[in-house]
Short mmCIF file of C-alpha atoms in Angstrom, two decimals:
data_model
loop_
_atom_site.label_atom_id
_atom_site.label_comp_id
_atom_site.label_asym_id
_atom_site.label_seq_id
_atom_site.Cartn_x
_atom_site.Cartn_y
_atom_site.Cartn_z
CA MET N 831 0.15 0.28 -0.10
CA GLU N 832 3.24 2.42 0.64
CA ILE N 833 4.37 1.43 -2.35
CA TRP N 834 1.09 2.65 -3.94
CA ASN N 835 0.78 5.61 -2.00
CA GLN N 836 4.41 7.71 -2.83
CA LEU N 837 4.34 6.30 -6.92
CA LEU N 838 1.00 8.86 -6.31
CA GLN N 839 2.73 11.18 -4.82
CA GLY N 840 5.88 10.72 -7.99
CA PHE N 841 3.11 11.09 -10.13
CA ALA N 842 1.94 14.32 -9.37
CA THR N 843 5.31 15.78 -8.88
CA ALA N 844 5.66 14.16 -12.87
CA GLY N 845 2.99 15.56 -13.79
CA THR N 846 3.65 19.11 -13.47
CA PRO N 847 3.56 21.32 -16.46
CA VAL N 848 6.98 22.43 -16.18
CA ASN N 849 8.11 17.99 -15.32
CA LEU N 850 5.63 16.96 -18.62
CA MET N 851 7.78 19.43 -20.96
CA TRP N 852 11.01 18.07 -19.86
CA ALA N 853 9.64 14.81 -20.43
CA PHE N 854 8.53 15.39 -23.46
CA VAL N 855 11.35 16.84 -24.78
CA GLY N 856 13.40 13.67 -23.62
CA CYS N 857 11.37 11.77 -25.50
CA ALA N 858 11.27 13.61 -28.57
CA LEU N 859 15.46 14.55 -27.97
CA GLY N 860 15.70 10.69 -27.27
CA THR N 861 13.23 9.10 -30.18
CA ALA N 862 15.82 12.15 -32.60
CA VAL N 863 19.45 10.77 -30.93
CA GLY N 864 18.07 7.00 -31.83
CA VAL N 865 16.95 8.14 -35.08
CA LEU N 866 20.27 9.40 -36.20
CA PRO N 867 23.13 6.97 -36.69
CA GLY N 868 26.03 7.28 -35.10
CA ILE N 869 24.50 9.09 -32.10
CA GLY N 870 23.89 6.56 -29.02
CA PRO N 871 21.77 7.59 -26.35
CA ALA N 872 25.09 8.52 -24.15
CA THR N 873 27.31 10.49 -26.37
CA ALA N 874 23.21 12.65 -26.32
CA VAL N 875 23.00 12.57 -22.41
CA ALA N 876 27.00 13.14 -22.06
CA MET N 877 26.11 16.60 -24.15
CA LEU N 878 23.13 17.52 -22.61
CA LEU N 879 25.08 17.32 -18.46
CA PRO N 880 26.66 20.60 -18.60
CA ILE N 881 23.55 22.02 -20.51
CA THR N 882 20.46 21.42 -17.64
CA ALA N 883 23.08 21.98 -14.81
CA LYS N 884 20.95 25.24 -13.79
CA VAL N 885 17.63 22.79 -13.48
CA ASP N 886 15.82 21.20 -11.07
CA ALA N 887 17.29 17.50 -10.34
CA THR N 888 14.31 15.96 -10.25
CA ALA N 889 13.20 18.13 -13.36
CA SER N 890 16.82 17.28 -15.09
CA MET N 891 16.56 13.15 -14.41
CA ILE N 892 13.17 13.05 -15.91
CA PHE N 893 14.79 14.83 -19.23
CA PHE N 894 17.56 12.20 -19.11
CA ALA N 895 15.20 9.37 -18.41
CA GLY N 896 13.48 10.61 -21.39
CA ILE N 897 16.16 10.56 -23.25
CA TYR N 898 17.78 7.22 -22.32
CA TYR N 899 14.42 5.03 -23.06
CA GLY N 900 13.24 6.96 -26.42
CA ALA N 901 16.63 6.21 -27.94
CA MET N 902 15.64 2.96 -27.87
CA TYR N 903 12.88 3.43 -29.40
CA GLY N 904 13.47 5.44 -31.80
CA GLY N 905 17.26 2.78 -32.92
CA SER N 906 15.06 0.68 -34.26
CA THR N 907 14.00 3.29 -37.59
CA THR N 908 17.65 2.65 -38.41
CA SER N 909 18.14 -0.34 -37.95
CA ILE N 910 15.26 -1.30 -39.93
CA LEU N 911 15.02 1.51 -43.15
CA LEU N 912 19.23 1.43 -42.96
CA ASN N 913 20.10 -1.68 -41.59
CA THR N 914 22.08 1.21 -39.47
CA PRO N 915 21.98 0.08 -35.83
CA GLY N 916 22.82 3.31 -33.34
CA GLU N 917 23.36 1.05 -30.62
CA THR N 918 24.68 -2.87 -30.26
CA ALA N 919 21.13 -3.59 -28.69
CA THR N 920 19.48 -2.61 -32.14
CA MET N 921 21.99 -5.25 -34.21
CA VAL N 922 19.32 -7.86 -34.39
CA THR N 923 16.31 -5.92 -34.83
CA ALA N 924 18.53 -5.06 -38.54
CA MET N 925 19.28 -8.66 -39.27
CA GLU N 926 15.50 -9.41 -40.30
CA GLY N 927 13.71 -5.83 -39.88
CA ASN N 928 16.28 -4.82 -42.88
CA LYS N 929 14.97 -7.61 -44.94
CA MET N 930 11.43 -6.98 -43.89
CA ALA N 931 11.77 -2.77 -45.02
CA LYS N 932 13.18 -5.03 -48.67
CA SER N 933 10.30 -6.70 -48.79
CA GLY N 934 8.26 -3.71 -48.70
CA ARG N 935 7.26 -4.62 -45.10
CA ALA N 936 8.62 -1.66 -43.99
CA GLY N 937 5.55 -0.29 -41.80
CA ALA N 938 5.30 -3.20 -40.40
CA ALA N 939 8.02 -3.77 -38.61
CA LEU N 940 8.43 -0.39 -37.50
CA ALA N 941 4.93 -0.72 -36.16
CA THR N 942 5.86 -4.13 -34.13
CA ALA N 943 9.03 -2.10 -33.11
CA ALA N 944 7.06 0.24 -31.40
CA ILE N 945 4.11 -1.35 -30.14
CA GLY N 946 6.50 -4.01 -28.99
CA SER N 947 8.64 -1.36 -27.02
CA PHE N 948 5.60 0.49 -25.62
CA PHE N 949 4.50 -2.70 -24.71
CA ALA N 950 7.82 -4.33 -22.82
CA GLY N 951 8.75 -0.41 -21.14
CA SER N 952 5.21 -0.41 -19.52
CA VAL N 953 5.73 -4.12 -17.90
CA ALA N 954 9.69 -3.62 -16.83
CA THR N 955 8.17 0.07 -15.29
CA VAL N 956 5.51 -1.91 -13.18
CA PHE N 957 8.26 -4.81 -12.12
CA VAL N 958 10.86 -1.64 -11.44
CA THR N 959 8.07 -0.27 -9.15
CA LEU N 960 7.72 -3.48 -7.43
CA PHE N 961 11.33 -5.00 -6.83
CA ALA N 962 13.12 -1.22 -6.22
CA PRO N 963 11.72 -0.43 -2.92
CA LEU N 964 12.62 -4.09 -1.43
CA VAL N 965 16.36 -4.24 -3.32
CA ALA N 966 16.72 -0.43 -1.59
CA GLU N 967 15.12 -1.84 1.70
CA PHE N 968 17.57 -4.51 1.74
CA ALA N 969 20.35 -2.97 1.09
CA VAL N 970 19.32 -0.10 3.69
CA LYS N 971 21.34 -3.10 6.19
CA LEU N 972 24.49 -2.56 4.56
CA GLY N 973 27.51 -1.49 6.90
CA PRO N 974 30.60 0.08 4.80
CA PRO N 975 32.52 -3.33 4.62
CA GLU N 976 29.54 -4.23 2.20
CA TYR N 977 28.65 -1.41 0.10
CA PHE N 978 33.20 -2.28 -0.05
CA CYS N 979 32.26 -5.15 -1.59
CA LEU N 980 29.69 -3.36 -3.94
CA MET N 981 31.73 -1.10 -5.45
CA LEU N 982 34.28 -4.13 -6.23
CA LEU N 983 31.15 -5.85 -7.63
CA ALA N 984 30.49 -2.57 -10.38
CA PHE N 985 34.22 -2.68 -10.92
CA THR N 986 34.23 -6.31 -12.14
CA THR N 987 31.08 -5.91 -14.24
CA VAL N 988 31.00 -3.51 -15.01
CA SER N 989 35.10 -3.74 -16.66
CA ALA N 990 34.11 -7.43 -17.41
CA VAL N 991 31.14 -6.86 -19.62
CA LEU N 992 31.36 -4.32 -21.05
CA GLY N 993 33.95 -4.40 -23.77
CA GLN N 994 35.80 -7.18 -26.20
CA SER N 995 38.20 -8.63 -23.03
CA THR N 996 38.02 -7.98 -19.82
CA LEU N 997 41.85 -6.64 -19.83
CA ARG N 998 40.49 -3.96 -22.28
CA GLY N 999 38.13 -3.11 -19.23
CA LEU N 1000 39.66 -3.39 -16.34
CA THR N 1001 41.82 -0.81 -18.21
CA ALA N 1002 40.13 1.88 -18.87
CA LEU N 1003 38.69 0.93 -14.97
CA PHE N 1004 42.64 1.97 -13.10
CA ILE N 1005 42.06 4.88 -15.94
CA GLY N 1006 39.23 6.35 -14.49
CA LEU N 1007 40.62 4.99 -10.65
CA ALA N 1008 43.73 7.34 -11.52
CA ILE N 1009 41.39 10.48 -12.98
CA GLY N 1010 39.83 10.13 -9.59
CA LEU N 1011 42.93 10.34 -7.22
CA VAL N 1012 43.54 13.72 -9.22
CA GLY N 1013 42.82 16.89 -6.86
CA MET N 1014 42.89 17.22 -2.52
CA ASP N 1015 43.12 13.79 -0.76
CA GLN N 1016 39.83 12.83 0.98
CA ILE N 1017 41.62 11.93 4.68
CA THR N 1018 44.78 14.40 5.12
CA GLY N 1019 43.85 17.71 2.78
CA GLN N 1020 46.77 17.46 0.92
CA ALA N 1021 46.63 18.27 -2.56
CA ARG N 1022 47.29 15.12 -5.15
CA TYR N 1023 48.96 14.28 -8.97
CA THR N 1024 47.41 18.28 -9.74
CA GLY N 1025 50.89 19.66 -11.46
CA ASN N 1026 50.85 22.31 -9.95
CA VAL N 1027 47.48 23.22 -10.94
CA PRO N 1028 44.98 25.27 -9.07
CA GLU N 1029 42.43 24.69 -11.45
CA LEU N 1030 42.69 20.64 -10.69
CA LEU N 1031 42.35 20.85 -6.92
CA ASP N 1032 39.35 20.94 -6.86
CA GLY N 1033 39.36 17.12 -8.92
CA ILE N 1034 38.13 16.51 -12.48
CA ASP N 1035 34.91 16.91 -13.59
CA ILE N 1036 32.55 14.00 -14.32
CA VAL N 1037 30.82 16.62 -16.97
CA LEU N 1038 34.12 17.16 -18.53
CA VAL N 1039 34.57 13.67 -19.03
CA ALA N 1040 31.73 12.10 -19.25
CA VAL N 1041 31.15 14.92 -22.29
CA GLY N 1042 34.96 13.90 -24.23
CA LEU N 1043 34.51 10.83 -24.07
CA PHE N 1044 31.18 10.51 -25.16
CA ALA N 1045 30.36 13.51 -27.22
CA VAL N 1046 33.31 14.54 -28.48
CA ALA N 1047 34.87 11.02 -28.91
CA GLU N 1048 32.64 9.91 -31.40
CA ALA N 1049 32.53 12.85 -33.38
CA LEU N 1050 36.58 12.64 -34.06
CA HIS N 1051 35.56 9.77 -34.14
CA ALA N 1052 33.89 9.60 -36.94
CA VAL N 1053 35.19 12.48 -38.76
CA LEU N 1054 38.01 10.92 -38.99
CA PHE N 1055 37.25 7.65 -39.70
CA GLU N 1056 33.99 7.17 -41.01
CA GLY N 1057 34.20 8.82 -44.45
CA LYS N 1058 31.84 9.68 -46.18
CA THR N 1059 30.21 6.61 -45.93
CA LYS N 1060 26.77 6.10 -48.16
CA GLU N 1061 23.48 4.03 -46.65
CA SER N 1062 20.91 3.43 -49.21
CA GLU N 1063 17.17 3.92 -47.16
CA ASN N 1064 14.37 1.38 -48.43
CA LYS N 1065 10.93 3.21 -48.91
CA MET N 1066 8.92 3.71 -46.15
CA SER N 1067 5.52 1.55 -46.27
CA ARG N 1068 1.93 2.19 -44.33
CA VAL N 1069 2.95 1.91 -40.29
CA SER N 1070 -0.25 -0.75 -39.64
CA MET N 1071 -0.38 -3.97 -38.79
CA THR N 1072 -2.55 -6.82 -40.05
CA ARG N 1073 -4.14 -9.71 -38.31
CA ALA N 1074 -1.62 -12.40 -39.08
CA ASP N 1075 0.94 -9.17 -37.86
CA TRP N 1076 -0.42 -9.41 -34.81
CA ARG N 1077 -0.61 -13.24 -34.09
CA ARG N 1078 2.97 -13.48 -34.46
CA SER N 1079 3.88 -10.55 -32.92
CA VAL N 1080 1.85 -10.50 -29.75
CA PRO N 1081 3.69 -13.63 -27.48
CA ALA N 1082 6.87 -12.80 -29.05
CA TRP N 1083 6.05 -9.51 -27.68
CA ILE N 1084 5.46 -11.41 -23.92
CA ARG N 1085 8.33 -13.79 -24.79
CA GLY N 1086 10.53 -11.15 -25.17
CA THR N 1087 9.96 -9.25 -22.40
CA ALA N 1088 10.14 -12.20 -20.38
CA ILE N 1089 13.52 -13.19 -21.38
CA GLY N 1090 14.97 -9.33 -21.48
CA ALA N 1091 13.63 -7.74 -17.47
CA PRO N 1092 15.57 -10.41 -15.61
CA PHE N 1093 18.60 -9.59 -17.23
CA GLY N 1094 18.46 -5.74 -17.12
CA CYS N 1095 18.24 -6.54 -13.04
CA ILE N 1096 21.36 -8.17 -13.32
CA PRO N 1097 24.13 -5.71 -12.69
CA ALA N 1098 26.63 -8.39 -15.08
CA GLY N 1099 23.83 -7.96 -17.92
CA GLY N 1100 23.75 -5.18 -20.87
CA THR N 1101 21.31 -5.28 -23.76
CA GLU N 1102 23.55 -8.47 -26.32
CA ILE N 1103 22.79 -11.10 -24.25
CA PRO N 1104 18.60 -10.74 -23.97
CA THR N 1105 18.15 -9.68 -27.52
CA PHE N 1106 20.47 -12.36 -29.48
CA LEU N 1107 18.43 -14.83 -27.09
CA SER N 1108 14.95 -13.83 -27.25
CA TYR N 1109 16.00 -13.96 -31.65
CA ALA N 1110 17.01 -17.74 -31.23
CA THR N 1111 13.66 -18.51 -29.27
CA GLU N 1112 11.75 -17.19 -32.21
CA LYS N 1113 13.50 -19.31 -34.43
CA LYS N 1114 13.17 -22.07 -32.42
CA LEU N 1115 9.26 -21.69 -32.15
CA ALA N 1116 8.58 -20.89 -35.62
CA LYS N 1117 7.16 -23.04 -38.04
CA GLY N 1118 6.76 -23.93 -42.14
CA GLU N 1119 6.46 -20.72 -43.71
CA ASN N 1120 7.16 -18.45 -40.63
CA LEU N 1121 10.95 -20.38 -40.59
CA ALA N 1122 11.35 -19.73 -43.71
CA GLU N 1123 11.25 -16.44 -43.43
CA PHE N 1124 13.43 -15.95 -40.99
CA GLY N 1125 17.03 -14.15 -42.88
CA LYS N 1126 15.02 -14.39 -46.52
CA GLN N 1127 11.83 -11.91 -46.41
CA GLY N 1128 11.88 -11.13 -43.10
CA ALA N 1129 9.99 -12.97 -40.23
CA ILE N 1130 7.78 -10.25 -37.78
CA GLU N 1131 9.04 -11.84 -35.01
CA GLY N 1132 12.23 -11.50 -35.15
CA VAL N 1133 11.62 -7.90 -35.22
CA ALA N 1134 8.94 -7.63 -32.94
CA GLY N 1135 11.15 -10.49 -29.96
CA PRO N 1136 14.00 -8.56 -29.78
CA GLU N 1137 12.94 -5.07 -29.29
CA ALA N 1138 10.91 -6.28 -26.67
CA ALA N 1139 13.13 -7.72 -24.69
CA ASN N 1140 16.47 -4.49 -25.44
CA ASN N 1141 13.40 -2.17 -24.18
CA ALA N 1142 12.35 -4.64 -21.03
CA ALA N 1143 16.61 -5.21 -19.64
CA VAL N 1144 16.54 -0.33 -20.59
CA THR N 1145 14.16 0.04 -18.27
CA ALA N 1146 14.71 -2.84 -15.61
CA ALA N 1147 18.41 -1.94 -15.83
CA LEU N 1148 17.32 1.21 -13.84
CA ILE N 1149 17.12 -1.15 -10.90
CA PRO N 1150 20.71 -1.82 -10.04
CA LEU N 1151 20.80 1.79 -10.83
CA LEU N 1152 19.20 3.64 -8.59
CA THR N 1153 19.01 0.30 -5.46
CA LEU N 1154 23.18 -0.33 -5.61
CA GLY N 1155 24.77 2.41 -7.61
CA ILE N 1156 25.75 -0.26 -10.51
CA PRO N 1157 25.19 0.95 -14.35
CA VAL N 1158 25.28 -1.54 -16.72
CA SER N 1159 25.36 0.17 -19.82
CA ASN N 1160 27.15 3.32 -21.07
CA THR N 1161 24.34 5.10 -20.80
CA THR N 1162 23.58 3.99 -16.73
CA ALA N 1163 27.28 5.31 -16.45
CA VAL N 1164 26.76 8.93 -18.13
CA LEU N 1165 23.40 8.36 -16.03
CA LEU N 1166 25.33 7.94 -12.81
CA GLY N 1167 27.67 10.40 -13.34
CA ALA N 1168 24.50 13.12 -13.45
CA PHE N 1169 22.96 12.11 -10.42
CA GLN N 1170 26.76 12.28 -9.05
CA ASN N 1171 26.44 16.42 -10.67
CA TYR N 1172 24.04 17.14 -8.28
CA GLY N 1173 25.52 16.26 -5.61
CA ILE N 1174 23.07 12.99 -5.60
CA GLN N 1175 24.31 9.86 -5.00
CA PRO N 1176 21.93 6.46 -5.99
CA GLY N 1177 22.62 3.37 -3.81
CA PRO N 1178 20.91 2.07 -1.13
CA GLN N 1179 19.94 4.82 1.30
CA LEU N 1180 18.50 6.71 -2.51
CA PHE N 1181 15.14 5.86 -1.58
CA SER N 1182 15.24 7.14 1.88
CA SER N 1183 17.60 10.63 1.18
CA ALA N 1184 15.83 11.16 -2.35
CA SER N 1185 12.20 9.29 -1.98
CA ALA N 1186 10.16 12.48 -3.72
CA LEU N 1187 13.07 12.59 -6.89
CA VAL N 1188 13.50 8.39 -7.22
CA TRP N 1189 9.45 8.50 -7.20
CA ALA N 1190 8.58 11.16 -9.92
CA LEU N 1191 11.07 9.80 -11.64
CA ILE N 1192 9.93 5.58 -11.47
CA ALA N 1193 6.42 7.57 -12.67
CA SER N 1194 7.53 10.06 -15.61
CA LEU N 1195 8.82 5.86 -17.48
CA TYR N 1196 4.95 5.64 -17.05
CA ILE N 1197 3.81 8.68 -18.57
CA GLY N 1198 7.34 8.88 -21.03
CA ASN N 1199 6.04 5.12 -22.59
CA VAL N 1200 2.37 6.69 -23.73
CA MET N 1201 4.25 9.69 -24.69
CA LEU N 1202 6.41 7.65 -27.03
CA LEU N 1203 4.03 5.45 -28.47
CA VAL N 1204 2.70 8.80 -29.31
CA LEU N 1205 5.68 10.05 -31.14
CA ASN N 1206 6.44 7.40 -32.76
CA LEU N 1207 3.86 5.42 -34.46
CA PRO N 1208 1.81 8.57 -36.20
CA MET N 1209 4.59 10.69 -36.78
CA ILE N 1210 7.20 8.81 -37.88
CA GLY N 1211 7.04 9.89 -41.40
CA LEU N 1212 8.66 13.31 -39.58
CA TRP N 1213 11.24 11.23 -37.89
CA VAL N 1214 12.46 9.45 -41.30
CA LYS N 1215 13.36 13.37 -42.44
CA LEU N 1216 16.16 13.50 -40.32
CA LEU N 1217 17.75 10.08 -41.90
CA LYS N 1218 18.51 12.77 -44.70
CA VAL N 1219 20.34 15.60 -41.92
CA PRO N 1220 24.46 15.92 -43.75
CA LYS N 1221 26.70 13.78 -41.27
CA PRO N 1222 29.51 17.14 -41.46
CA GLN N 1223 26.68 19.25 -39.95
CA LEU N 1224 25.09 16.44 -37.65
CA TYR N 1225 28.88 16.00 -35.75
CA ALA N 1226 29.68 20.03 -35.96
CA GLY N 1227 26.80 21.52 -34.40
CA ILE N 1228 27.91 18.51 -32.03
CA LEU N 1229 31.25 19.43 -31.32
CA ILE N 1230 29.42 23.62 -30.81
CA PHE N 1231 27.13 21.87 -28.05
CA ALA N 1232 29.60 20.67 -26.30
CA THR N 1233 32.42 23.20 -26.05
CA VAL N 1234 29.57 26.02 -25.17
CA GLY N 1235 28.40 23.65 -22.82
CA ALA N 1236 31.52 22.97 -21.39
CA TYR N 1237 33.01 25.99 -20.85
CA GLY N 1238 29.67 27.62 -19.46
CA MET N 1239 29.77 25.46 -16.05
CA ARG N 1240 33.14 27.40 -15.33
CA GLN N 1241 34.07 30.10 -17.79
CA SER N 1242 37.37 28.28 -17.98
CA ALA N 1243 39.44 28.14 -20.76
CA PHE N 1244 41.65 24.80 -19.02
CA ASP N 1245 38.62 23.55 -18.54
CA LEU N 1246 38.19 22.67 -23.07
CA PHE N 1247 41.72 22.05 -23.55
CA LEU N 1248 40.93 19.26 -20.69
CA LEU N 1249 37.45 18.65 -22.63
CA TYR N 1250 39.71 17.85 -25.99
CA GLY N 1251 42.51 15.84 -24.16
CA VAL N 1252 39.50 13.50 -22.77
CA GLY N 1253 38.25 13.44 -26.09
CA VAL N 1254 41.48 12.53 -27.90
CA MET N 1255 41.91 10.09 -25.43
CA GLY N 1256 38.48 9.30 -25.81
CA LEU N 1257 39.39 8.76 -30.15
CA VAL N 1258 42.07 6.19 -28.75
CA MET N 1259 40.37 4.34 -26.96
CA ARG N 1260 37.81 3.42 -29.55
CA ARG N 1261 39.50 3.08 -32.52
CA PHE N 1262 41.68 0.03 -30.11
CA SER N 1263 37.93 -0.73 -28.55
CA PHE N 1264 38.78 0.16 -25.34
CA PRO N 1265 35.21 0.16 -23.40
CA THR N 1266 34.68 4.23 -22.40
CA ALA N 1267 31.96 3.18 -19.55
CA PRO N 1268 34.39 1.39 -17.02
CA VAL N 1269 35.94 4.98 -17.06
CA VAL N 1270 33.02 7.28 -15.96
CA VAL N 1271 32.22 4.11 -12.72
CA GLY N 1272 35.74 4.15 -11.80
CA MET N 1273 36.10 8.24 -11.71
CA ILE N 1274 32.67 8.43 -9.05
CA LEU N 1275 33.13 5.17 -7.45
CA GLY N 1276 36.79 4.74 -6.82
CA PRO N 1277 36.95 8.06 -4.32
CA LEU N 1278 33.13 7.06 -2.72
CA ALA N 1279 35.72 3.55 -2.11
CA GLU N 1280 38.61 5.07 -0.39
CA ALA N 1281 36.47 6.49 2.03
#
């Protein structure tokens, strides 16, 4: 009953005109970010971190959550029409969705992806509502040794799961831990690793590192290495589903949600495993003509199941982030930085120390899911037009946005040198397949583990 009352209070907070506006802007931006090839939600959240520094914490978190799950909706559009997945999670959607588009069924593929995302997101949000407080209640009983072990768990899982090898993941983690040590020693108050630079006495700002690693590195990588590739776009057809499409999609949505939600809750989760598992399940269960469509004309189950699994995992990933402070993806690592920017530490105490914010955030997930369904189904033609934005202007815009945002925080030219230094480091890491999320996790949780 208490959960019900807190959720109603969350709806009252999230339902204010200002917060509804931020939720809508976040969902629209997130969808646009998902549609534009090459810009992931992590890049978008990192880029907008400095801009929202003066906004109320609750409105800011609702805004970032909108971008976070909006991008997962939009990511299917590029996968289906261009065969260009913006995130690793939408790679599986591209396999069957692009074949459906080539067969003239792009509309049905986009419809099943949008409705499946809505269904899975809604179910996973109920999951978060019911289980996050229980996990937090248990976690509040933990003492300093258990906290330290939790942080070790975060270090090892994020380093092992994100990236091609554990060694690369751990190397990235140690870079983050080293950056986190710069500044004043918490115990003695002595300056360390500052190189006599006064700007470094307060430490290196997490926002600068997030923007440099994700937004600047992404733009530099696109400019230097991706060349002038031209994607061929498949024709749009009417966004609707036949009765047979519904009959095949509904069970796939249910199975995908059942596979994705538990994976999101596991600190070592991620969206790649559940989406591939869902795809394998749908292929194994398909029979006759439906099975023959896989890999040829494109099977609708191969889009419906993985899209549902992806969105269920993405929403359920908020459970380990909010209750344990453990991010399971690049985007949740940057969201952890966003919380930190407001002096809020996700973890066992969050549900008691910032109860109003957490419940408003959870309520905004319900509101955002409805907004995204409205934004995605009737307005799909508008989002498709975004695919025509020229890449040079797009990445130039990202760099300008990142630079203005970073300079606006302290009006310091040193911050700009630092931003582009971190950007070049992110570019090298990306070029040699080092994951970037462990750097952010090491930087945020390192000082806490030390304390």
